[in-house]
XYZ file of C-alpha atoms in Angstrom:
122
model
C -13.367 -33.465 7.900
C -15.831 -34.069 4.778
C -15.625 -31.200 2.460
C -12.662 -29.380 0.949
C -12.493 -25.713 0.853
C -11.485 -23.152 -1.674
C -8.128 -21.663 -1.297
C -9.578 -18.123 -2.097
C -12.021 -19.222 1.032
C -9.194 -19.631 3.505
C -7.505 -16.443 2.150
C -10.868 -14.630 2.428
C -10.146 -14.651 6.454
C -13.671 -16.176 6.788
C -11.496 -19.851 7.882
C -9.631 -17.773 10.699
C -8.889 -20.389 13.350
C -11.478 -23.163 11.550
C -9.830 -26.739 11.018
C -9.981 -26.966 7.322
C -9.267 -29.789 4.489
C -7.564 -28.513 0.992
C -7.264 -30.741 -2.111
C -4.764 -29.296 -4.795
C -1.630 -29.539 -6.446
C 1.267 -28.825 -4.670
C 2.836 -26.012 -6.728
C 6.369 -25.725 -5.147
C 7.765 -26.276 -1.440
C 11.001 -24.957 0.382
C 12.095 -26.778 3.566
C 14.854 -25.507 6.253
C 15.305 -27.141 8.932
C 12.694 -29.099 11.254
C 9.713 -27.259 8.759
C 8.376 -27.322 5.384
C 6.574 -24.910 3.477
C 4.153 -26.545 0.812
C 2.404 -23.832 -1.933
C -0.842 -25.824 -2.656
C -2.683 -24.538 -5.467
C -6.756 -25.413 -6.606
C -7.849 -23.548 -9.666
C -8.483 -20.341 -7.153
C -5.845 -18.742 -5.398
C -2.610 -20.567 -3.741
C -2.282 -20.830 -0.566
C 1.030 -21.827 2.303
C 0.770 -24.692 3.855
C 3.168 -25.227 6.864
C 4.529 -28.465 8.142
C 6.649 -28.625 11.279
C 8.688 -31.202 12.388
C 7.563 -32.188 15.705
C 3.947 -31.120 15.261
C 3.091 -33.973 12.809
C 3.698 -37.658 13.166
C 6.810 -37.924 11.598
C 5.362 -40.107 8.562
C 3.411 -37.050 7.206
C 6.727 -35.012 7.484
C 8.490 -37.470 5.505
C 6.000 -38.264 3.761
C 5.970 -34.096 2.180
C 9.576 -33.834 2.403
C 9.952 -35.981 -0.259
C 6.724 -35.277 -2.576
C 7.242 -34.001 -5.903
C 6.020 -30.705 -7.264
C 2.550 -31.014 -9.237
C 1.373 -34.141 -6.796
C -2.125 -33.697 -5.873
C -2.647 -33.560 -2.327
C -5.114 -33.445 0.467
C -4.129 -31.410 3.345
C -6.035 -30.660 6.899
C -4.994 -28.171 9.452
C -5.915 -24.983 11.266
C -5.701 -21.468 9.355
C -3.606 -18.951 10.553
C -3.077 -15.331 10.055
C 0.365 -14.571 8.320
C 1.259 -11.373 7.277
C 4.131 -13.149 5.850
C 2.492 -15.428 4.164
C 1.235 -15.286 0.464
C -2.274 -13.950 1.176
C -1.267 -13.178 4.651
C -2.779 -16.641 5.979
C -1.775 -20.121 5.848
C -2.436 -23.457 6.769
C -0.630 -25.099 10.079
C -0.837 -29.008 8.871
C -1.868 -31.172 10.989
C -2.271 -34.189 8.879
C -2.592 -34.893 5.234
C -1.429 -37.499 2.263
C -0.868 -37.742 -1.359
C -4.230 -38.296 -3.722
C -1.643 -38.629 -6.979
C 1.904 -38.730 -6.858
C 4.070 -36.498 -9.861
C 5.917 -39.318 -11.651
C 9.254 -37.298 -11.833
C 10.497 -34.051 -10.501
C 8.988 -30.978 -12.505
C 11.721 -30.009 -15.074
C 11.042 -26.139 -14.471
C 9.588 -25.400 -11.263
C 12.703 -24.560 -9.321
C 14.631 -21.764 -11.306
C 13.911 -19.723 -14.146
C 14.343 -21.223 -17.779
C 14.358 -19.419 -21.089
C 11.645 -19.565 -24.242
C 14.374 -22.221 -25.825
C 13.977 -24.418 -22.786
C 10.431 -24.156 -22.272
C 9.902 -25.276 -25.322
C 11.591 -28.253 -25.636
C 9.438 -29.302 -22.704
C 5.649 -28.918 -23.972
């Protein structure tokens, strides 16, 4: 794989079933279970990326199990129609790795904070 594509280019549908690389920060992730879902955004859209256990070599699940929200990211796999996914298509991952890791958890990515808060943290 040589060239990244645009998130709004895999939502676009044009990328149905195409193996694809995205670069871009990883926005905010949810796991349950044997699979992770990873929100990587570019500067165009955001997009789901999928990781399931079993599927990837188990170093690449780890590996996004424990990256940090805002890490930049490279991620390759095949894209998917979703209807329940943001966009209605994501990314199954097949491989990928970290370009830049976030030094330290994002203080307000996982639950809403008020103006005082938000504040404080600029």
């Amino acid at each position: 794989m040589e060239e990244a594509v645009r998130v709004q280019d895999v939502l676009s549908g044009s990328l149905d079933g195409k193996e694809v690389l995205v670069r871009g920060w990883l926005q905010n992730k949810r796991s349950s279970g044997g699979i992770i879902f990873l929100f990587i955004r570019d500067g165009s859209e955001v997009v789901q990326c999928t990781v399931r256990k079993g599927e990837v070599d188990a170093k690449v699940f780890d590996l996004f199990l424990s990256t940090r929200v805002e890490s930049s990211v490279e991620i390759e796999g095949e894209v998917k129609p979703d209807p329940r996914a943001r966009g209605g298509r994501e990314v199954v991952v097949h491989s990928g790795k970290i370009d830049s890791a976030a030094l330290e958890e994002f203080p307000i990515a996982k639950q809403f904070q008020g103006p005082d808060f938000l504040l404080d943290k600029r």
